[in-house]
Amino acid sequence: MKTLTKKEKVQAIMDILDELYPEVPVPLDHKDPYTLLVAVLLSAQCTDERVNQITPKLFAIADNPYDMVSMSIEEIQNIIRPCGLSPMKSKGIWHLSDMIIKQHNGEVPKDFAALEAMPAVGHKTASVVMSQAFGVPAFPVDTHIHRLMYRWGLSNGKSVEQTERDAKRLFPREKWNDLHLQIIFYGREYCPARGFSLDRCIITREFGRKSFINEVLKEKEKKDKKLALTSKRKG
């Protein structure tokens, strides 16, 4: 079997992702950069599904920074509580809305540094807003991307910063905005953190890191032996 170069491997992975996910809808419901920014902030340690259930309630009252600052932090917190980390998130939403009004004329800035200067907005949140709201090439790395880049042998898994650098180096810039979503969708559907199956995950099976694959096979062997012993005892 021919060993692929890194470039060929990356292309093969992109081809599979394009075939599986020709359309890449933004997972968080929003209507403009401001509502996306708030939704992304709420998604920290919370599922997109849960965020999409909560944002309509919040945006029915305040879908712009002016209406948001007219609410109290406590009022915001009461609505977003199901998303978790509500004390921190409610303060972040109120203060960043205030900053958008005072420093950016009520408009979300189309600028990494300005976004990252806002309360509760880190590099990943800024990257999501820049790529999904403004179409600026960025590669936001979440837990799925960090996990898959390691499993596929494309990054060493040491830090999300390193994973982002590797993704930007390996993948064509014009593909970043679609690719980061495709990898997230693939991670959720075929390559989860728990309940991983090599049979289901074609990319890891074909192109994955050998040490990770061996680990998975060893674990499967252990489980199979245990099952065989249990059924032998029962029999």
PDB file of C-alpha atoms in Angstrom:
ATOM      1  CA  MET A   1       0.000   0.000   0.000  1.00  0.00           C
ATOM      2  CA  LYS A   2       1.405   3.391  -1.005  1.00  0.00           C
ATOM      3  CA  THR A   3       2.316   5.714   1.860  1.00  0.00           C
ATOM      4  CA  LEU A   4       0.740   9.115   1.345  1.00  0.00           C
ATOM      5  CA  THR A   5       2.675  12.344   1.754  1.00  0.00           C
ATOM      6  CA  LYS A   6       1.295  14.801   4.329  1.00  0.00           C
ATOM      7  CA  LYS A   7      -0.050  16.915   1.453  1.00  0.00           C
ATOM      8  CA  GLU A   8      -1.860  13.923  -0.127  1.00  0.00           C
ATOM      9  CA  LYS A   9      -3.261  12.891   3.251  1.00  0.00           C
ATOM     10  CA  VAL A  10      -4.614  16.407   3.890  1.00  0.00           C
ATOM     11  CA  GLN A  11      -6.207  16.464   0.417  1.00  0.00           C
ATOM     12  CA  ALA A  12      -7.788  13.033   0.959  1.00  0.00           C
ATOM     13  CA  ILE A  13      -9.250  14.186   4.302  1.00  0.00           C
ATOM     14  CA  MET A  14     -10.653  17.352   2.685  1.00  0.00           C
ATOM     15  CA  ASP A  15     -12.206  15.272  -0.117  1.00  0.00           C
ATOM     16  CA  ILE A  16     -13.995  13.011   2.397  1.00  0.00           C
ATOM     17  CA  LEU A  17     -15.251  16.017   4.388  1.00  0.00           C
ATOM     18  CA  ASP A  18     -16.479  17.757   1.199  1.00  0.00           C
ATOM     19  CA  GLU A  19     -18.360  14.617   0.207  1.00  0.00           C
ATOM     20  CA  LEU A  20     -19.962  14.185   3.656  1.00  0.00           C
ATOM     21  CA  TYR A  21     -20.692  17.874   4.250  1.00  0.00           C
ATOM     22  CA  PRO A  22     -21.120  19.768   0.960  1.00  0.00           C
ATOM     23  CA  GLU A  23     -23.235  22.324   2.856  1.00  0.00           C
ATOM     24  CA  VAL A  24     -21.874  23.877   6.046  1.00  0.00           C
ATOM     25  CA  PRO A  25     -24.630  25.739   7.906  1.00  0.00           C
ATOM     26  CA  VAL A  26     -23.534  27.793  10.913  1.00  0.00           C
ATOM     27  CA  PRO A  27     -24.681  25.711  13.925  1.00  0.00           C
ATOM     28  CA  LEU A  28     -25.656  28.705  16.092  1.00  0.00           C
ATOM     29  CA  ASP A  29     -28.840  30.544  15.098  1.00  0.00           C
ATOM     30  CA  HIS A  30     -28.236  34.267  14.596  1.00  0.00           C
ATOM     31  CA  LYS A  31     -29.262  37.130  12.309  1.00  0.00           C
ATOM     32  CA  ASP A  32     -26.220  39.425  12.439  1.00  0.00           C
ATOM     33  CA  PRO A  33     -22.699  39.722  13.930  1.00  0.00           C
ATOM     34  CA  TYR A  34     -24.015  40.889  17.325  1.00  0.00           C
ATOM     35  CA  THR A  35     -26.436  37.974  17.848  1.00  0.00           C
ATOM     36  CA  LEU A  36     -23.720  35.554  16.670  1.00  0.00           C
ATOM     37  CA  LEU A  37     -21.219  37.036  19.148  1.00  0.00           C
ATOM     38  CA  VAL A  38     -23.683  36.579  22.035  1.00  0.00           C
ATOM     39  CA  ALA A  39     -24.559  33.030  20.892  1.00  0.00           C
ATOM     40  CA  VAL A  40     -20.885  32.035  20.657  1.00  0.00           C
ATOM     41  CA  LEU A  41     -20.208  33.426  24.121  1.00  0.00           C
ATOM     42  CA  LEU A  42     -23.145  31.358  25.462  1.00  0.00           C
ATOM     43  CA  SER A  43     -21.851  28.205  23.767  1.00  0.00           C
ATOM     44  CA  ALA A  44     -18.822  27.894  26.093  1.00  0.00           C
ATOM     45  CA  GLN A  45     -19.202  24.521  27.851  1.00  0.00           C
ATOM     46  CA  CYS A  46     -22.747  24.263  26.471  1.00  0.00           C
ATOM     47  CA  THR A  47     -24.210  22.483  23.437  1.00  0.00           C
ATOM     48  CA  ASP A  48     -25.262  24.432  20.347  1.00  0.00           C
ATOM     49  CA  GLU A  49     -28.736  22.859  20.671  1.00  0.00           C
ATOM     50  CA  ARG A  50     -29.164  24.285  24.171  1.00  0.00           C
ATOM     51  CA  VAL A  51     -27.924  27.716  23.056  1.00  0.00           C
ATOM     52  CA  ASN A  52     -30.405  27.689  20.145  1.00  0.00           C
ATOM     53  CA  GLN A  53     -33.217  26.985  22.615  1.00  0.00           C
ATOM     54  CA  ILE A  54     -32.227  29.906  24.866  1.00  0.00           C
ATOM     55  CA  THR A  55     -31.239  32.679  22.419  1.00  0.00           C
ATOM     56  CA  PRO A  56     -34.762  33.215  21.004  1.00  0.00           C
ATOM     57  CA  LYS A  57     -35.933  34.075  24.546  1.00  0.00           C
ATOM     58  CA  LEU A  58     -33.034  36.482  25.051  1.00  0.00           C
ATOM     59  CA  PHE A  59     -33.186  38.041  21.569  1.00  0.00           C
ATOM     60  CA  ALA A  60     -36.956  38.563  21.802  1.00  0.00           C
ATOM     61  CA  ILE A  61     -36.119  41.131  24.504  1.00  0.00           C
ATOM     62  CA  ALA A  62     -32.680  42.286  23.348  1.00  0.00           C
ATOM     63  CA  ASP A  63     -31.157  41.481  19.954  1.00  0.00           C
ATOM     64  CA  ASN A  64     -28.886  44.543  19.870  1.00  0.00           C
ATOM     65  CA  PRO A  65     -26.415  46.113  22.313  1.00  0.00           C
ATOM     66  CA  TYR A  66     -28.693  49.068  23.173  1.00  0.00           C
ATOM     67  CA  ASP A  67     -31.558  46.864  24.338  1.00  0.00           C
ATOM     68  CA  MET A  68     -29.124  44.529  26.081  1.00  0.00           C
ATOM     69  CA  VAL A  69     -27.636  47.252  28.315  1.00  0.00           C
ATOM     70  CA  SER A  70     -31.133  48.432  29.212  1.00  0.00           C
ATOM     71  CA  MET A  71     -31.539  45.039  30.945  1.00  0.00           C
ATOM     72  CA  SER A  72     -29.819  44.315  34.235  1.00  0.00           C
ATOM     73  CA  ILE A  73     -27.104  41.659  34.485  1.00  0.00           C
ATOM     74  CA  GLU A  74     -29.466  39.705  36.776  1.00  0.00           C
ATOM     75  CA  GLU A  75     -32.227  39.742  34.131  1.00  0.00           C
ATOM     76  CA  ILE A  76     -29.815  38.458  31.484  1.00  0.00           C
ATOM     77  CA  GLN A  77     -28.557  35.807  33.903  1.00  0.00           C
ATOM     78  CA  ASN A  78     -32.058  34.526  34.643  1.00  0.00           C
ATOM     79  CA  ILE A  79     -32.713  33.934  30.930  1.00  0.00           C
ATOM     80  CA  ILE A  80     -29.356  32.320  30.077  1.00  0.00           C
ATOM     81  CA  ARG A  81     -29.064  30.176  33.247  1.00  0.00           C
ATOM     82  CA  PRO A  82     -29.694  26.858  31.369  1.00  0.00           C
ATOM     83  CA  CYS A  83     -26.520  27.499  29.320  1.00  0.00           C
ATOM     84  CA  GLY A  84     -24.324  27.208  32.424  1.00  0.00           C
ATOM     85  CA  LEU A  85     -21.679  29.630  33.769  1.00  0.00           C
ATOM     86  CA  SER A  86     -24.465  32.223  33.807  1.00  0.00           C
ATOM     87  CA  PRO A  87     -22.887  34.661  36.332  1.00  0.00           C
ATOM     88  CA  MET A  88     -19.786  35.084  34.144  1.00  0.00           C
ATOM     89  CA  LYS A  89     -21.632  34.980  30.803  1.00  0.00           C
ATOM     90  CA  SER A  90     -24.298  37.519  31.830  1.00  0.00           C
ATOM     91  CA  LYS A  91     -21.616  40.004  32.969  1.00  0.00           C
ATOM     92  CA  GLY A  92     -19.684  39.400  29.752  1.00  0.00           C
ATOM     93  CA  ILE A  93     -22.751  39.994  27.547  1.00  0.00           C
ATOM     94  CA  TRP A  94     -23.718  43.193  29.372  1.00  0.00           C
ATOM     95  CA  HIS A  95     -20.206  44.673  29.427  1.00  0.00           C
ATOM     96  CA  LEU A  96     -19.312  43.783  25.844  1.00  0.00           C
ATOM     97  CA  SER A  97     -22.621  45.337  24.712  1.00  0.00           C
ATOM     98  CA  ASP A  98     -21.697  48.490  26.634  1.00  0.00           C
ATOM     99  CA  MET A  99     -18.254  48.495  24.993  1.00  0.00           C
ATOM    100  CA  ILE A 100     -19.747  48.019  21.501  1.00  0.00           C
ATOM    101  CA  ILE A 101     -21.925  51.116  22.075  1.00  0.00           C
ATOM    102  CA  LYS A 102     -19.220  53.300  23.635  1.00  0.00           C
ATOM    103  CA  GLN A 103     -16.232  52.310  21.502  1.00  0.00           C
ATOM    104  CA  HIS A 104     -17.687  51.013  18.225  1.00  0.00           C
ATOM    105  CA  ASN A 105     -20.870  53.051  17.556  1.00  0.00           C
ATOM    106  CA  GLY A 106     -23.111  50.088  18.344  1.00  0.00           C
ATOM    107  CA  GLU A 107     -21.534  47.851  15.648  1.00  0.00           C
ATOM    108  CA  VAL A 108     -19.532  44.675  16.274  1.00  0.00           C
ATOM    109  CA  PRO A 109     -15.990  45.484  15.081  1.00  0.00           C
ATOM    110  CA  LYS A 110     -14.604  43.487  12.146  1.00  0.00           C
ATOM    111  CA  ASP A 111     -11.250  43.203  13.865  1.00  0.00           C
ATOM    112  CA  PHE A 112      -9.543  40.424  15.870  1.00  0.00           C
ATOM    113  CA  ALA A 113      -7.791  42.722  18.346  1.00  0.00           C
ATOM    114  CA  ALA A 114     -10.929  44.789  19.057  1.00  0.00           C
ATOM    115  CA  LEU A 115     -13.023  41.643  19.565  1.00  0.00           C
ATOM    116  CA  GLU A 116     -10.459  40.005  21.836  1.00  0.00           C
ATOM    117  CA  ALA A 117     -10.304  43.192  23.932  1.00  0.00           C
ATOM    118  CA  MET A 118     -13.952  42.636  24.929  1.00  0.00           C
ATOM    119  CA  PRO A 119     -14.988  40.988  28.208  1.00  0.00           C
ATOM    120  CA  ALA A 120     -15.503  37.202  27.968  1.00  0.00           C
ATOM    121  CA  VAL A 121     -14.287  37.147  24.337  1.00  0.00           C
ATOM    122  CA  GLY A 122     -11.248  34.963  23.756  1.00  0.00           C
ATOM    123  CA  HIS A 123      -9.385  34.148  20.559  1.00  0.00           C
ATOM    124  CA  LYS A 124     -11.701  31.256  19.646  1.00  0.00           C
ATOM    125  CA  THR A 125     -14.874  33.375  20.011  1.00  0.00           C
ATOM    126  CA  ALA A 126     -13.276  36.186  17.983  1.00  0.00           C
ATOM    127  CA  SER A 127     -12.274  33.663  15.293  1.00  0.00           C
ATOM    128  CA  VAL A 128     -15.819  32.276  15.042  1.00  0.00           C
ATOM    129  CA  VAL A 129     -17.271  35.782  14.640  1.00  0.00           C
ATOM    130  CA  MET A 130     -14.632  36.829  12.099  1.00  0.00           C
ATOM    131  CA  SER A 131     -15.144  33.684   9.994  1.00  0.00           C
ATOM    132  CA  GLN A 132     -18.892  33.117  10.302  1.00  0.00           C
ATOM    133  CA  ALA A 133     -20.181  36.695  10.510  1.00  0.00           C
ATOM    134  CA  PHE A 134     -17.635  38.538   8.365  1.00  0.00           C
ATOM    135  CA  GLY A 135     -16.228  35.792   6.098  1.00  0.00           C
ATOM    136  CA  VAL A 136     -12.643  36.562   7.148  1.00  0.00           C
ATOM    137  CA  PRO A 137     -10.472  33.408   6.958  1.00  0.00           C
ATOM    138  CA  ALA A 138      -9.976  32.025  10.486  1.00  0.00           C
ATOM    139  CA  PHE A 139      -9.660  28.591  12.060  1.00  0.00           C
ATOM    140  CA  PRO A 140     -11.432  28.511  15.449  1.00  0.00           C
ATOM    141  CA  VAL A 141     -10.275  25.399  17.309  1.00  0.00           C
ATOM    142  CA  ASP A 142     -12.802  23.736  19.619  1.00  0.00           C
ATOM    143  CA  THR A 143     -12.477  20.411  21.478  1.00  0.00           C
ATOM    144  CA  HIS A 144     -13.614  18.419  18.394  1.00  0.00           C
ATOM    145  CA  ILE A 145     -10.994  19.980  16.096  1.00  0.00           C
ATOM    146  CA  HIS A 146      -8.276  19.655  18.758  1.00  0.00           C
ATOM    147  CA  ARG A 147      -9.126  15.949  19.251  1.00  0.00           C
ATOM    148  CA  LEU A 148      -9.405  15.090  15.546  1.00  0.00           C
ATOM    149  CA  MET A 149      -6.248  16.908  14.471  1.00  0.00           C
ATOM    150  CA  TYR A 150      -4.384  14.779  17.038  1.00  0.00           C
ATOM    151  CA  ARG A 151      -6.096  11.512  16.080  1.00  0.00           C
ATOM    152  CA  TRP A 152      -5.381  12.166  12.398  1.00  0.00           C
ATOM    153  CA  GLY A 153      -1.694  12.826  13.112  1.00  0.00           C
ATOM    154  CA  LEU A 154      -1.916  16.434  11.904  1.00  0.00           C
ATOM    155  CA  SER A 155      -1.002  18.044  15.236  1.00  0.00           C
ATOM    156  CA  ASN A 156       0.670  16.909  18.454  1.00  0.00           C
ATOM    157  CA  GLY A 157      -2.285  17.719  20.711  1.00  0.00           C
ATOM    158  CA  LYS A 158      -0.137  19.751  23.118  1.00  0.00           C
ATOM    159  CA  SER A 159      -2.270  22.926  22.972  1.00  0.00           C
ATOM    160  CA  VAL A 160      -5.154  24.455  21.011  1.00  0.00           C
ATOM    161  CA  GLU A 161      -2.772  27.235  19.939  1.00  0.00           C
ATOM    162  CA  GLN A 162      -0.460  24.663  18.337  1.00  0.00           C
ATOM    163  CA  THR A 163      -3.426  22.870  16.749  1.00  0.00           C
ATOM    164  CA  GLU A 164      -4.597  26.161  15.215  1.00  0.00           C
ATOM    165  CA  ARG A 165      -1.100  26.907  13.860  1.00  0.00           C
ATOM    166  CA  ASP A 166      -0.890  23.413  12.333  1.00  0.00           C
ATOM    167  CA  ALA A 167      -4.392  23.626  10.800  1.00  0.00           C
ATOM    168  CA  LYS A 168      -3.570  26.988   9.202  1.00  0.00           C
ATOM    169  CA  ARG A 169      -0.266  25.647   7.887  1.00  0.00           C
ATOM    170  CA  LEU A 170      -1.728  22.423   6.447  1.00  0.00           C
ATOM    171  CA  PHE A 171      -5.085  23.519   5.029  1.00  0.00           C
ATOM    172  CA  PRO A 172      -5.551  26.102   2.222  1.00  0.00           C
ATOM    173  CA  ARG A 173      -6.580  29.503   3.584  1.00  0.00           C
ATOM    174  CA  GLU A 174      -9.655  29.718   1.333  1.00  0.00           C
ATOM    175  CA  LYS A 175     -10.962  26.452   2.876  1.00  0.00           C
ATOM    176  CA  TRP A 176     -10.550  27.406   6.571  1.00  0.00           C
ATOM    177  CA  ASN A 177     -14.041  28.784   7.170  1.00  0.00           C
ATOM    178  CA  ASP A 178     -15.835  25.734   5.767  1.00  0.00           C
ATOM    179  CA  LEU A 179     -13.297  23.216   7.028  1.00  0.00           C
ATOM    180  CA  HIS A 180     -13.446  24.104  10.700  1.00  0.00           C
ATOM    181  CA  LEU A 181     -17.219  23.482  10.599  1.00  0.00           C
ATOM    182  CA  GLN A 182     -16.868  20.277   8.556  1.00  0.00           C
ATOM    183  CA  ILE A 183     -14.380  18.884  11.105  1.00  0.00           C
ATOM    184  CA  ILE A 184     -16.732  19.774  13.984  1.00  0.00           C
ATOM    185  CA  PHE A 185     -19.684  18.052  12.242  1.00  0.00           C
ATOM    186  CA  TYR A 186     -17.507  14.992  11.509  1.00  0.00           C
ATOM    187  CA  GLY A 187     -16.237  14.857  15.105  1.00  0.00           C
ATOM    188  CA  ARG A 188     -19.758  14.871  16.492  1.00  0.00           C
ATOM    189  CA  GLU A 189     -21.060  12.256  14.064  1.00  0.00           C
ATOM    190  CA  TYR A 190     -18.165   9.851  13.456  1.00  0.00           C
ATOM    191  CA  CYS A 191     -15.278  10.577  15.815  1.00  0.00           C
ATOM    192  CA  PRO A 192     -16.611  11.367  19.316  1.00  0.00           C
ATOM    193  CA  ALA A 193     -14.484  11.595  22.454  1.00  0.00           C
ATOM    194  CA  ARG A 194     -16.500   8.818  24.118  1.00  0.00           C
ATOM    195  CA  GLY A 195     -17.858   5.708  22.423  1.00  0.00           C
ATOM    196  CA  PHE A 196     -15.338   5.979  19.576  1.00  0.00           C
ATOM    197  CA  SER A 197     -15.518   3.233  16.943  1.00  0.00           C
ATOM    198  CA  LEU A 198     -12.759   2.671  14.402  1.00  0.00           C
ATOM    199  CA  ASP A 199     -15.287   0.974  12.115  1.00  0.00           C
ATOM    200  CA  ARG A 200     -17.383   4.141  11.924  1.00  0.00           C
ATOM    201  CA  CYS A 201     -14.538   6.649  11.642  1.00  0.00           C
ATOM    202  CA  ILE A 202     -13.208   6.208   8.109  1.00  0.00           C
ATOM    203  CA  ILE A 203     -10.716   9.109   8.321  1.00  0.00           C
ATOM    204  CA  THR A 204      -9.011   7.829  11.498  1.00  0.00           C
ATOM    205  CA  ARG A 205      -9.080   4.266  10.178  1.00  0.00           C
ATOM    206  CA  GLU A 206      -7.457   5.254   6.864  1.00  0.00           C
ATOM    207  CA  PHE A 207      -5.177   8.118   7.851  1.00  0.00           C
ATOM    208  CA  GLY A 208      -5.007   8.160  11.666  1.00  0.00           C
ATOM    209  CA  ARG A 209      -2.058   8.310  14.017  1.00  0.00           C
ATOM    210  CA  LYS A 210      -0.688   4.750  14.352  1.00  0.00           C
ATOM    211  CA  SER A 211      -0.193   4.974  18.137  1.00  0.00           C
ATOM    212  CA  PHE A 212      -3.816   6.057  18.625  1.00  0.00           C
ATOM    213  CA  ILE A 213      -5.143   3.266  16.372  1.00  0.00           C
ATOM    214  CA  ASN A 214      -3.032   0.675  18.259  1.00  0.00           C
ATOM    215  CA  GLU A 215      -4.400   1.988  21.565  1.00  0.00           C
ATOM    216  CA  VAL A 216      -7.986   1.622  20.296  1.00  0.00           C
ATOM    217  CA  LEU A 217      -7.318  -1.910  18.999  1.00  0.00           C
ATOM    218  CA  LYS A 218      -5.701  -2.959  22.309  1.00  0.00           C
ATOM    219  CA  GLU A 219      -8.701  -1.596  24.220  1.00  0.00           C
ATOM    220  CA  LYS A 220     -11.079  -3.482  21.898  1.00  0.00           C
ATOM    221  CA  GLU A 221      -9.079  -6.695  22.367  1.00  0.00           C
ATOM    222  CA  LYS A 222      -9.315  -6.307  26.167  1.00  0.00           C
ATOM    223  CA  LYS A 223     -13.089  -5.766  25.981  1.00  0.00           C
ATOM    224  CA  ASP A 224     -13.550  -8.761  23.642  1.00  0.00           C
ATOM    225  CA  LYS A 225     -11.560 -11.044  26.005  1.00  0.00           C
ATOM    226  CA  LYS A 226     -13.602  -9.824  28.964  1.00  0.00           C
ATOM    227  CA  LEU A 227     -16.850 -10.493  27.090  1.00  0.00           C
ATOM    228  CA  ALA A 228     -15.666 -13.967  26.033  1.00  0.00           C
ATOM    229  CA  LEU A 229     -14.780 -14.810  29.651  1.00  0.00           C
ATOM    230  CA  THR A 230     -18.146 -13.547  30.921  1.00  0.00           C
ATOM    231  CA  SER A 231     -20.133 -15.575  28.385  1.00  0.00           C
ATOM    232  CA  LYS A 232     -17.942 -18.632  29.101  1.00  0.00           C
ATOM    233  CA  ARG A 233     -18.772 -18.359  32.808  1.00  0.00           C
ATOM    234  CA  LYS A 234     -22.467 -17.927  32.052  1.00  0.00           C
ATOM    235  CA  GLY A 235     -22.359 -20.862  29.650  1.00  0.00           C
TER     236      GLY A 235
END
